[in-house]
């Protein structure tokens, strides 16, 4: 299908999404800062000018990848189930949704988690991550206020610990492995909300 | 005291442990592979030959730092409380101890978590990390067998999730912050074993 569309457009090779995928994989492999446009062109088997036909800069590629990750996470916060019901239920919806975004957009989220603020693009992404974290922290605090989440742990520490667990999944999860994304999200939710210990 | 000892030895400047600390900080800041001995000497205000008086190679510095992290984690597994009692209690002891090692040896553990296997030293460290993980996974499985840990999550997934949470602490924990190491270890244990949700 992709090949057919490319044939129709009369432009052999890669479309923007495919170039982005290869770029993100290369950024993960050797670091964004350490990757040159020349190396990316070589990996793709394209000339630099052919690459610049699709993208204006390396930073545009980074920006698009970070948008995939952040846009996915932010969309979870907008869903009906994340905005109605008890704070405890909404927290569960957000955690489950975040794991599914992570599993579905693994390379983009992996890149997001490595961003350190070395450019305007990276700083903007960090600001959006912090805004996401603040929303989740407020949700944890609301759940503490309604009595459904333990109040003996600071809400921001609790949020960091639980998202530390969520984010750590990028280190080992592979979409082709035995653990499906829904099962993984269920497992994360079970440990985060109910813990390992039997009741 | 340190200065006094140095004065007695007649060698002004750094001792081995201080050089190691500066090296680990620099490796974390700009990456181990990207850091040259010349850069490290410059950061220390030493000549390269003065640095080689203390250490035979950059890899020796990495190896010593990884030993601090791995030695600390492995020592937790050897304690009496981690080797006697129910599997559930031992698991709690290991988790608590791992968080305290992480907090006490934050730079070394941070470096350990970034190791990707690019040299014999790194591969040996990864092998020791895997052995540690296997021991903890066996402990989770034993706790499942005794009925104290939920059996509906695969033991190795459960171990990865919980250690994902433990390891994520390096991203934000600062020993000088409001959260003490013992409090942090208690919080991690509470979330990992009992979850956020009130019972």
mmCIF file of C-alpha atoms in Angstrom:
data_model
loop_
_atom_site.group_PDB
_atom_site.id
_atom_site.type_symbol
_atom_site.label_atom_id
_atom_site.label_comp_id
_atom_site.label_asym_id
_atom_site.label_seq_id
_atom_site.Cartn_x
_atom_site.Cartn_y
_atom_site.Cartn_z
ATOM 1 C CA UNK A 1 0.000 0.000 0.000
ATOM 2 C CA UNK A 2 2.746 2.402 0.962
ATOM 3 C CA UNK A 3 4.765 1.355 -2.079
ATOM 4 C CA UNK A 4 1.716 1.754 -4.290
ATOM 5 C CA UNK A 5 1.096 5.290 -3.038
ATOM 6 C CA UNK A 6 4.730 6.151 -3.577
ATOM 7 C CA UNK A 7 4.551 4.793 -7.113
ATOM 8 C CA UNK A 8 1.469 6.927 -7.742
ATOM 9 C CA UNK A 9 3.231 10.038 -6.484
ATOM 10 C CA UNK A 10 6.089 9.169 -8.812
ATOM 11 C CA UNK A 11 8.650 9.684 -6.012
ATOM 12 C CA UNK A 12 10.508 6.466 -5.263
ATOM 13 C CA UNK A 13 11.989 5.908 -1.795
ATOM 14 C CA UNK A 14 10.728 7.303 1.477
ATOM 15 C CA UNK A 15 7.779 9.413 2.506
ATOM 16 C CA UNK A 16 8.050 11.842 5.430
ATOM 17 C CA UNK A 17 6.820 9.369 8.042
ATOM 18 C CA UNK A 18 9.308 6.721 6.949
ATOM 19 C CA UNK A 19 12.193 9.193 7.027
ATOM 20 C CA UNK A 20 11.077 10.284 10.493
ATOM 21 C CA UNK A 21 11.086 6.667 11.703
ATOM 22 C CA UNK A 22 14.622 6.068 10.450
ATOM 23 C CA UNK A 23 15.767 9.389 11.944
ATOM 24 C CA UNK A 24 14.286 8.610 15.365
ATOM 25 C CA UNK A 25 15.909 5.160 15.362
ATOM 26 C CA UNK A 26 19.278 6.754 14.530
ATOM 27 C CA UNK A 27 18.840 9.470 17.198
ATOM 28 C CA UNK A 28 18.127 6.745 19.778
ATOM 29 C CA UNK A 29 21.079 4.662 18.585
ATOM 30 C CA UNK A 30 23.771 7.314 18.700
ATOM 31 C CA UNK A 31 22.190 10.363 20.367
ATOM 32 C CA UNK A 32 20.449 13.319 18.739
ATOM 33 C CA UNK A 33 23.301 15.783 19.237
ATOM 34 C CA UNK A 34 25.864 13.306 17.890
ATOM 35 C CA UNK A 35 23.859 12.589 14.723
ATOM 36 C CA UNK A 36 24.521 14.737 11.638
ATOM 37 C CA UNK A 37 22.189 15.261 8.684
ATOM 38 C CA UNK A 38 24.919 13.682 6.549
ATOM 39 C CA UNK A 39 24.809 10.505 8.653
ATOM 40 C CA UNK A 40 21.038 10.386 8.424
ATOM 41 C CA UNK A 41 21.157 10.822 4.646
ATOM 42 C CA UNK A 42 23.726 8.021 4.451
ATOM 43 C CA UNK A 43 21.560 5.699 6.566
ATOM 44 C CA UNK A 44 18.635 6.412 4.242
ATOM 45 C CA UNK A 45 20.711 6.094 1.090
ATOM 46 C CA UNK A 46 19.639 9.604 0.095
ATOM 47 C CA UNK A 47 21.622 12.709 -0.747
ATOM 48 C CA UNK A 48 21.454 15.535 1.782
ATOM 49 C CA UNK A 49 19.548 17.667 -0.722
ATOM 50 C CA UNK A 50 16.966 14.888 -1.242
ATOM 51 C CA UNK A 51 16.553 14.790 2.536
ATOM 52 C CA UNK A 52 16.172 18.575 2.724
ATOM 53 C CA UNK A 53 13.405 18.240 0.134
ATOM 54 C CA UNK A 54 11.351 16.575 2.904
ATOM 55 C CA UNK A 55 12.589 18.313 6.055
ATOM 56 C CA UNK A 56 14.042 21.746 6.650
ATOM 57 C CA UNK A 57 16.385 20.649 9.448
ATOM 58 C CA UNK A 58 17.390 17.944 11.895
ATOM 59 C CA UNK A 59 15.496 19.890 14.550
ATOM 60 C CA UNK A 60 12.262 19.606 12.553
ATOM 61 C CA UNK A 61 12.597 15.807 12.724
ATOM 62 C CA UNK A 62 13.140 15.955 16.484
ATOM 63 C CA UNK A 63 10.217 18.321 16.875
ATOM 64 C CA UNK A 64 7.858 16.013 14.946
ATOM 65 C CA UNK A 65 8.925 12.971 16.965
ATOM 66 C CA UNK A 66 8.455 14.803 20.268
ATOM 67 C CA UNK A 67 5.035 15.977 19.051
ATOM 68 C CA UNK A 68 4.019 12.346 18.454
ATOM 69 C CA UNK A 69 4.978 11.465 22.022
ATOM 70 C CA UNK A 70 3.621 14.555 23.774
ATOM 71 C CA UNK A 71 0.504 14.821 21.601
ATOM 72 C CA UNK A 72 -0.336 11.211 22.453
ATOM 73 C CA UNK A 73 0.127 11.742 26.188
ATOM 74 C CA UNK A 74 -1.802 15.019 26.201
ATOM 75 C CA UNK A 75 -4.667 13.408 24.269
ATOM 76 C CA UNK A 76 -5.029 10.877 27.092
ATOM 77 C CA UNK A 77 -5.746 13.738 29.502
ATOM 78 C CA UNK A 78 -8.516 15.018 27.186
ATOM 79 C CA UNK A 79 -10.502 11.783 26.908
ATOM 80 C CA UNK A 80 -13.947 11.676 28.467
ATOM 81 C CA UNK A 81 -12.927 8.951 30.947
ATOM 82 C CA UNK A 82 -9.967 11.055 32.097
ATOM 83 C CA UNK A 83 -12.133 14.105 32.764
ATOM 84 C CA UNK A 84 -15.217 12.597 34.410
ATOM 85 C CA UNK A 85 -15.743 10.327 37.414
ATOM 86 C CA UNK A 86 -13.792 9.976 40.636
ATOM 87 C CA UNK A 87 -10.180 11.161 40.799
ATOM 88 C CA UNK A 88 -9.131 7.580 41.494
ATOM 89 C CA UNK A 89 -10.849 6.303 38.338
ATOM 90 C CA UNK A 90 -9.442 9.165 36.278
ATOM 91 C CA UNK A 91 -5.947 8.422 37.574
ATOM 92 C CA UNK A 92 -6.346 4.816 36.475
ATOM 93 C CA UNK A 93 -7.476 5.931 33.017
ATOM 94 C CA UNK A 94 -4.502 8.269 32.655
ATOM 95 C CA UNK A 95 -1.964 5.638 33.741
ATOM 96 C CA UNK A 96 -3.459 2.992 31.476
ATOM 97 C CA UNK A 97 -3.568 5.443 28.563
ATOM 98 C CA UNK A 98 0.009 6.602 29.130
ATOM 99 C CA UNK A 99 1.320 3.031 28.990
ATOM 100 C CA UNK A 100 -0.592 2.407 25.767
ATOM 101 C CA UNK A 101 0.803 5.578 24.161
ATOM 102 C CA UNK A 102 4.267 4.515 25.245
ATOM 103 C CA UNK A 103 3.830 1.042 23.752
ATOM 104 C CA UNK A 104 2.296 2.357 20.516
ATOM 105 C CA UNK A 105 4.828 5.189 20.035
ATOM 106 C CA UNK A 106 7.831 3.572 21.695
ATOM 107 C CA UNK A 107 10.646 5.262 19.692
ATOM 108 C CA UNK A 108 9.110 8.751 20.005
ATOM 109 C CA UNK A 109 8.560 8.367 23.754
ATOM 110 C CA UNK A 110 12.083 6.948 24.170
ATOM 111 C CA UNK A 111 13.425 10.087 22.494
ATOM 112 C CA UNK A 112 11.223 12.321 24.657
ATOM 113 C CA UNK A 113 12.597 10.731 27.814
ATOM 114 C CA UNK A 114 16.161 11.507 26.716
ATOM 115 C CA UNK A 115 15.534 15.199 26.073
ATOM 116 C CA UNK A 116 17.685 17.361 28.341
ATOM 117 C CA UNK A 117 16.841 20.897 27.198
ATOM 118 C CA UNK A 118 19.718 21.573 24.791
ATOM 119 C CA UNK A 119 17.658 23.681 22.331
ATOM 120 C CA UNK A 120 14.399 25.652 22.099
ATOM 121 C CA UNK A 121 12.672 22.551 20.726
ATOM 122 C CA UNK A 122 13.892 20.466 23.669
ATOM 123 C CA UNK A 123 12.998 23.125 26.220
ATOM 124 C CA UNK A 124 9.476 23.417 24.773
ATOM 125 C CA UNK A 125 9.098 19.626 25.024
ATOM 126 C CA UNK A 126 10.319 19.652 28.646
ATOM 127 C CA UNK A 127 7.793 22.393 29.467
ATOM 128 C CA UNK A 128 4.983 20.248 28.020
ATOM 129 C CA UNK A 129 6.212 17.212 29.981
ATOM 130 C CA UNK A 130 6.194 19.260 33.166
ATOM 131 C CA UNK A 131 2.650 20.477 32.431
ATOM 132 C CA UNK A 132 1.562 16.853 31.928
ATOM 133 C CA UNK A 133 3.225 15.869 35.224
ATOM 134 C CA UNK A 134 1.513 18.755 37.030
ATOM 135 C CA UNK A 135 -1.890 17.622 35.763
ATOM 136 C CA UNK A 136 -1.236 14.078 36.973
ATOM 137 C CA UNK A 137 0.080 15.323 40.323
ATOM 138 C CA UNK A 138 -3.117 17.372 40.761
ATOM 139 C CA UNK A 139 -5.099 14.216 40.003
ATOM 140 C CA UNK A 140 -3.156 12.256 42.647
ATOM 141 C CA UNK A 141 -3.779 15.071 45.122
ATOM 142 C CA UNK A 142 -7.519 15.070 44.302
ATOM 143 C CA UNK A 143 -7.605 11.306 44.827
ATOM 144 C CA UNK A 144 -5.861 11.778 48.186
ATOM 145 C CA UNK A 145 -8.481 14.406 49.095
ATOM 146 C CA UNK A 146 -11.331 12.046 48.212
ATOM 147 C CA UNK A 147 -9.649 9.354 50.339
ATOM 148 C CA UNK A 148 -9.054 6.869 47.545
ATOM 149 C CA UNK A 149 -5.257 7.296 47.348
ATOM 150 C CA UNK A 150 -2.946 7.029 50.355
ATOM 151 C CA UNK A 151 -2.119 10.438 51.800
ATOM 152 C CA UNK A 152 1.085 9.386 53.606
ATOM 153 C CA UNK A 153 3.156 9.890 50.430
ATOM 154 C CA UNK A 154 3.653 13.350 48.956
ATOM 155 C CA UNK A 155 1.564 13.640 45.752
ATOM 156 C CA UNK A 156 4.486 14.779 43.623
ATOM 157 C CA UNK A 157 6.743 11.981 44.923
ATOM 158 C CA UNK A 158 3.958 9.448 44.274
ATOM 159 C CA UNK A 159 3.515 10.781 40.718
ATOM 160 C CA UNK A 160 7.254 10.643 40.051
ATOM 161 C CA UNK A 161 7.520 7.080 41.340
ATOM 162 C CA UNK A 162 4.563 5.821 39.325
ATOM 163 C CA UNK A 163 5.651 7.590 36.128
ATOM 164 C CA UNK A 164 9.167 6.332 36.777
ATOM 165 C CA UNK A 165 7.686 2.857 36.569
ATOM 166 C CA UNK A 166 5.656 3.722 33.457
ATOM 167 C CA UNK A 167 8.611 5.323 31.673
ATOM 168 C CA UNK A 168 11.020 2.510 32.567
ATOM 169 C CA UNK A 169 9.030 0.318 30.225
ATOM 170 C CA UNK A 170 10.861 1.876 27.241
ATOM 171 C CA UNK A 171 14.023 0.146 28.481
ATOM 172 C CA UNK A 172 12.736 -3.355 27.871
ATOM 173 C CA UNK A 173 9.319 -3.450 26.233
ATOM 174 C CA UNK A 174 9.246 -4.630 22.631
ATOM 175 C CA UNK A 175 5.930 -4.609 20.717
ATOM 176 C CA UNK A 176 6.811 -7.980 19.192
ATOM 177 C CA UNK A 177 7.386 -9.648 22.580
ATOM 178 C CA UNK A 178 5.060 -11.921 24.521
ATOM 179 C CA UNK A 179 3.557 -9.085 26.592
ATOM 180 C CA UNK A 180 0.823 -7.218 24.687
ATOM 181 C CA UNK A 181 0.304 -3.498 25.242
ATOM 182 C CA UNK A 182 -3.055 -3.953 27.000
ATOM 183 C CA UNK A 183 -1.657 -6.641 29.298
ATOM 184 C CA UNK A 184 1.311 -4.411 30.081
ATOM 185 C CA UNK A 185 -0.977 -1.462 30.855
ATOM 186 C CA UNK A 186 -3.069 -3.706 33.127
ATOM 187 C CA UNK A 187 0.075 -4.877 34.940
ATOM 188 C CA UNK A 188 1.366 -1.332 35.466
ATOM 189 C CA UNK A 189 -2.013 -0.242 36.762
ATOM 190 C CA UNK A 190 -2.203 -3.216 39.121
ATOM 191 C CA UNK A 191 1.233 -2.572 40.633
ATOM 192 C CA UNK A 192 0.794 1.230 40.810
ATOM 193 C CA UNK A 193 -2.649 1.178 42.400
ATOM 194 C CA UNK A 194 -2.731 -2.081 44.375
ATOM 195 C CA UNK A 195 0.922 -3.052 44.783
ATOM 196 C CA UNK A 196 2.584 -6.436 44.517
ATOM 197 C CA UNK A 197 1.423 -7.707 47.881
ATOM 198 C CA UNK A 198 -1.729 -9.800 48.045
ATOM 199 C CA UNK A 199 -4.498 -8.253 50.107
ATOM 200 C CA UNK B 1 41.200 15.982 57.387
ATOM 201 C CA UNK B 2 41.521 15.136 53.716
ATOM 202 C CA UNK B 3 43.736 18.177 53.171
ATOM 203 C CA UNK B 4 45.829 17.236 56.157
ATOM 204 C CA UNK B 5 46.397 13.737 54.809
ATOM 205 C CA UNK B 6 47.314 15.144 51.438
ATOM 206 C CA UNK B 7 49.744 17.574 53.021
ATOM 207 C CA UNK B 8 51.341 14.694 54.911
ATOM 208 C CA UNK B 9 51.747 12.724 51.681
ATOM 209 C CA UNK B 10 53.289 15.818 50.176
ATOM 210 C CA UNK B 11 51.035 15.558 47.106
ATOM 211 C CA UNK B 12 48.782 18.575 46.776
ATOM 212 C CA UNK B 13 45.473 18.294 44.943
ATOM 213 C CA UNK B 14 43.269 15.241 44.618
ATOM 214 C CA UNK B 15 43.291 11.751 46.032
ATOM 215 C CA UNK B 16 41.946 8.799 44.024
ATOM 216 C CA UNK B 17 38.406 9.007 45.424
ATOM 217 C CA UNK B 18 38.148 12.724 44.640
ATOM 218 C CA UNK B 19 39.383 12.211 41.087
ATOM 219 C CA UNK B 20 36.876 9.389 40.678
ATOM 220 C CA UNK B 21 34.052 11.674 41.838
ATOM 221 C CA UNK B 22 34.964 14.387 39.357
ATOM 222 C CA UNK B 23 35.324 11.793 36.577
ATOM 223 C CA UNK B 24 31.920 10.239 37.274
ATOM 224 C CA UNK B 25 30.284 13.683 37.292
ATOM 225 C CA UNK B 26 31.900 14.473 33.935
ATOM 226 C CA UNK B 27 30.896 11.079 32.468
ATOM 227 C CA UNK B 28 27.292 11.744 33.524
ATOM 228 C CA UNK B 29 27.395 15.297 32.162
ATOM 229 C CA UNK B 30 28.683 14.530 28.678
ATOM 230 C CA UNK B 31 28.678 10.746 28.327
ATOM 231 C CA UNK B 32 31.485 8.282 29.062
ATOM 232 C CA UNK B 33 32.362 7.588 25.426
ATOM 233 C CA UNK B 34 32.406 11.299 24.583
ATOM 234 C CA UNK B 35 34.749 12.167 27.470
ATOM 235 C CA UNK B 36 38.495 12.128 26.833
ATOM 236 C CA UNK B 37 41.253 11.801 29.429
ATOM 237 C CA UNK B 38 42.428 15.260 28.284
ATOM 238 C CA UNK B 39 39.023 16.748 29.133
ATOM 239 C CA UNK B 40 39.047 15.079 32.528
ATOM 240 C CA UNK B 41 42.569 16.366 33.240
ATOM 241 C CA UNK B 42 41.433 19.846 32.224
ATOM 242 C CA UNK B 43 38.403 19.689 34.516
ATOM 243 C CA UNK B 44 40.682 18.663 37.387
ATOM 244 C CA UNK B 45 43.339 21.225 36.541
ATOM 245 C CA UNK B 46 45.890 18.421 36.276
ATOM 246 C CA UNK B 47 48.201 17.370 33.502
ATOM 247 C CA UNK B 48 47.381 14.083 31.785
ATOM 248 C CA UNK B 49 50.539 12.539 33.229
ATOM 249 C CA UNK B 50 49.538 13.609 36.771
ATOM 250 C CA UNK B 51 46.196 11.916 36.165
ATOM 251 C CA UNK B 52 47.876 8.758 34.868
ATOM 252 C CA UNK B 53 49.870 8.720 38.091
ATOM 253 C CA UNK B 54 46.578 7.840 39.845
ATOM 254 C CA UNK B 55 44.728 5.799 37.213
ATOM 255 C CA UNK B 56 45.929 3.646 34.357
ATOM 256 C CA UNK B 57 43.035 4.479 32.041
ATOM 257 C CA UNK B 58 39.603 6.055 31.636
ATOM 258 C CA UNK B 59 38.189 2.537 31.754
ATOM 259 C CA UNK B 60 39.684 1.986 35.225
ATOM 260 C CA UNK B 61 37.683 4.985 36.469
ATOM 261 C CA UNK B 62 34.495 3.587 34.930
ATOM 262 C CA UNK B 63 35.212 0.177 36.380
ATOM 263 C CA UNK B 64 35.688 1.573 39.896
ATOM 264 C CA UNK B 65 32.470 3.594 39.699
ATOM 265 C CA UNK B 66 30.476 0.604 38.462
ATOM 266 C CA UNK B 67 31.991 -1.484 41.276
ATOM 267 C CA UNK B 68 30.695 1.043 43.831
ATOM 268 C CA UNK B 69 27.188 0.728 42.407
ATOM 269 C CA UNK B 70 27.135 -3.029 41.829
ATOM 270 C CA UNK B 71 29.041 -3.867 45.016
ATOM 271 C CA UNK B 72 26.491 -1.871 47.003
ATOM 272 C CA UNK B 73 23.518 -3.589 45.378
ATOM 273 C CA UNK B 74 25.057 -7.051 45.701
ATOM 274 C CA UNK B 75 25.842 -6.425 49.375
ATOM 275 C CA UNK B 76 22.121 -5.836 49.993
ATOM 276 C CA UNK B 77 21.411 -9.376 48.780
ATOM 277 C CA UNK B 78 23.953 -10.762 51.276
ATOM 278 C CA UNK B 79 22.537 -9.138 54.412
ATOM 279 C CA UNK B 80 20.991 -11.392 57.048
ATOM 280 C CA UNK B 81 17.548 -9.822 56.614
ATOM 281 C CA UNK B 82 17.682 -10.450 52.867
ATOM 282 C CA UNK B 83 18.513 -14.118 53.310
ATOM 283 C CA UNK B 84 16.234 -15.175 56.185
ATOM 284 C CA UNK B 85 12.496 -14.934 56.762
ATOM 285 C CA UNK B 86 9.582 -15.046 54.340
ATOM 286 C CA UNK B 87 10.161 -14.252 50.667
ATOM 287 C CA UNK B 88 7.819 -11.267 51.047
ATOM 288 C CA UNK B 89 9.877 -9.821 53.912
ATOM 289 C CA UNK B 90 13.137 -10.476 52.075
ATOM 290 C CA UNK B 91 11.771 -8.728 48.983
ATOM 291 C CA UNK B 92 10.938 -5.703 51.104
ATOM 292 C CA UNK B 93 14.448 -5.690 52.564
ATOM 293 C CA UNK B 94 16.030 -5.874 49.106
ATOM 294 C CA UNK B 95 13.878 -3.060 47.699
ATOM 295 C CA UNK B 96 14.504 -0.836 50.695
ATOM 296 C CA UNK B 97 18.235 -1.560 50.581
ATOM 297 C CA UNK B 98 18.438 -0.940 46.820
ATOM 298 C CA UNK B 99 16.852 2.513 47.189
ATOM 299 C CA UNK B 100 19.270 3.381 49.975
ATOM 300 C CA UNK B 101 22.293 2.294 47.895
ATOM 301 C CA UNK B 102 20.953 4.386 45.021
ATOM 302 C CA UNK B 103 20.531 7.438 47.240
ATOM 303 C CA UNK B 104 23.938 7.009 48.899
ATOM 304 C CA UNK B 105 25.836 6.284 45.662
ATOM 305 C CA UNK B 106 23.706 8.316 43.264
ATOM 306 C CA UNK B 107 26.385 9.228 40.668
ATOM 307 C CA UNK B 108 27.771 5.666 40.471
ATOM 308 C CA UNK B 109 24.283 4.146 40.097
ATOM 309 C CA UNK B 110 23.361 6.793 37.502
ATOM 310 C CA UNK B 111 26.402 5.749 35.493
ATOM 311 C CA UNK B 112 25.540 2.061 35.900
ATOM 312 C CA UNK B 113 22.049 2.647 34.526
ATOM 313 C CA UNK B 114 23.506 4.263 31.382
ATOM 314 C CA UNK B 115 25.852 1.405 30.584
ATOM 315 C CA UNK B 116 25.008 -0.128 27.202
ATOM 316 C CA UNK B 117 27.716 -2.778 26.790
ATOM 317 C CA UNK B 118 30.240 -0.888 24.634
ATOM 318 C CA UNK B 119 33.328 -2.514 26.214
ATOM 319 C CA UNK B 120 34.388 -5.536 28.286
ATOM 320 C CA UNK B 121 33.996 -3.437 31.450
ATOM 321 C CA UNK B 122 30.471 -2.447 30.479
ATOM 322 C CA UNK B 123 29.526 -5.975 29.453
ATOM 323 C CA UNK B 124 30.794 -7.357 32.777
ATOM 324 C CA UNK B 125 28.705 -4.725 34.612
ATOM 325 C CA UNK B 126 25.610 -5.631 32.585
ATOM 326 C CA UNK B 127 26.149 -9.312 33.417
ATOM 327 C CA UNK B 128 26.265 -8.473 37.142
ATOM 328 C CA UNK B 129 23.110 -6.340 36.821
ATOM 329 C CA UNK B 130 21.349 -9.224 35.121
ATOM 330 C CA UNK B 131 22.451 -11.611 37.888
ATOM 331 C CA UNK B 132 21.077 -9.157 40.477
ATOM 332 C CA UNK B 133 17.785 -8.945 38.551
ATOM 333 C CA UNK B 134 17.582 -12.751 38.348
ATOM 334 C CA UNK B 135 18.005 -13.035 42.116
ATOM 335 C CA UNK B 136 15.228 -10.502 42.712
ATOM 336 C CA UNK B 137 12.970 -12.190 40.141
ATOM 337 C CA UNK B 138 13.484 -15.509 41.957
ATOM 338 C CA UNK B 139 12.525 -13.760 45.198
ATOM 339 C CA UNK B 140 9.336 -12.383 43.615
ATOM 340 C CA UNK B 141 8.537 -15.884 42.337
ATOM 341 C CA UNK B 142 9.126 -17.370 45.802
ATOM 342 C CA UNK B 143 6.806 -14.735 47.293
ATOM 343 C CA UNK B 144 4.180 -15.644 44.693
ATOM 344 C CA UNK B 145 4.577 -19.313 45.633
ATOM 345 C CA UNK B 146 4.091 -18.537 49.326
ATOM 346 C CA UNK B 147 0.972 -16.521 48.395
ATOM 347 C CA UNK B 148 2.210 -13.155 49.658
ATOM 348 C CA UNK B 149 2.724 -11.537 46.226
ATOM 349 C CA UNK B 150 0.052 -11.466 43.525
ATOM 350 C CA UNK B 151 0.501 -14.253 41.007
ATOM 351 C CA UNK B 152 -1.462 -12.634 38.169
ATOM 352 C CA UNK B 153 1.615 -10.685 37.008
ATOM 353 C CA UNK B 154 4.612 -12.486 35.546
ATOM 354 C CA UNK B 155 7.460 -12.414 38.110
ATOM 355 C CA UNK B 156 9.981 -10.980 35.672
ATOM 356 C CA UNK B 157 7.563 -8.252 34.505
ATOM 357 C CA UNK B 158 6.793 -7.410 38.148
ATOM 358 C CA UNK B 159 10.519 -7.182 38.939
ATOM 359 C CA UNK B 160 11.169 -4.962 35.916
ATOM 360 C CA UNK B 161 8.308 -2.634 36.823
ATOM 361 C CA UNK B 162 9.335 -2.287 40.451
ATOM 362 C CA UNK B 163 13.017 -1.791 39.626
ATOM 363 C CA UNK B 164 11.963 0.632 36.906
ATOM 364 C CA UNK B 165 10.392 2.663 39.691
ATOM 365 C CA UNK B 166 13.455 2.286 41.938
ATOM 366 C CA UNK B 167 15.901 3.249 39.178
ATOM 367 C CA UNK B 168 13.826 6.213 38.009
ATOM 368 C CA UNK B 169 14.712 7.891 41.282
ATOM 369 C CA UNK B 170 18.144 8.818 39.836
ATOM 370 C CA UNK B 171 16.332 11.197 37.460
ATOM 371 C CA UNK B 172 15.090 13.505 40.198
ATOM 372 C CA UNK B 173 16.365 12.562 43.659
ATOM 373 C CA UNK B 174 18.931 14.928 45.166
ATOM 374 C CA UNK B 175 20.475 14.076 48.565
ATOM 375 C CA UNK B 176 20.185 17.727 49.580
ATOM 376 C CA UNK B 177 16.431 17.882 48.857
ATOM 377 C CA UNK B 178 13.527 17.688 51.307
ATOM 378 C CA UNK B 179 13.082 13.914 50.890
ATOM 379 C CA UNK B 180 15.561 11.932 52.996
ATOM 380 C CA UNK B 181 16.881 8.582 51.768
ATOM 381 C CA UNK B 182 15.012 6.550 54.396
ATOM 382 C CA UNK B 183 11.736 8.353 53.687
ATOM 383 C CA UNK B 184 12.272 7.775 49.972
ATOM 384 C CA UNK B 185 12.951 4.068 50.535
ATOM 385 C CA UNK B 186 9.790 3.826 52.670
ATOM 386 C CA UNK B 187 7.756 5.531 49.927
ATOM 387 C CA UNK B 188 9.082 3.223 47.193
ATOM 388 C CA UNK B 189 8.374 0.198 49.351
ATOM 389 C CA UNK B 190 4.839 1.412 50.114
ATOM 390 C CA UNK B 191 3.974 1.972 46.443
ATOM 391 C CA UNK B 192 5.660 -1.232 45.223
ATOM 392 C CA UNK B 193 4.131 -3.528 47.812
ATOM 393 C CA UNK B 194 0.807 -1.883 48.693
ATOM 394 C CA UNK B 195 0.115 0.500 45.803
ATOM 395 C CA UNK B 196 -1.252 4.019 45.824
ATOM 396 C CA UNK B 197 -4.851 3.036 46.448
ATOM 397 C CA UNK B 198 -6.140 3.020 50.005
ATOM 398 C CA UNK B 199 -7.311 -0.356 51.204
#
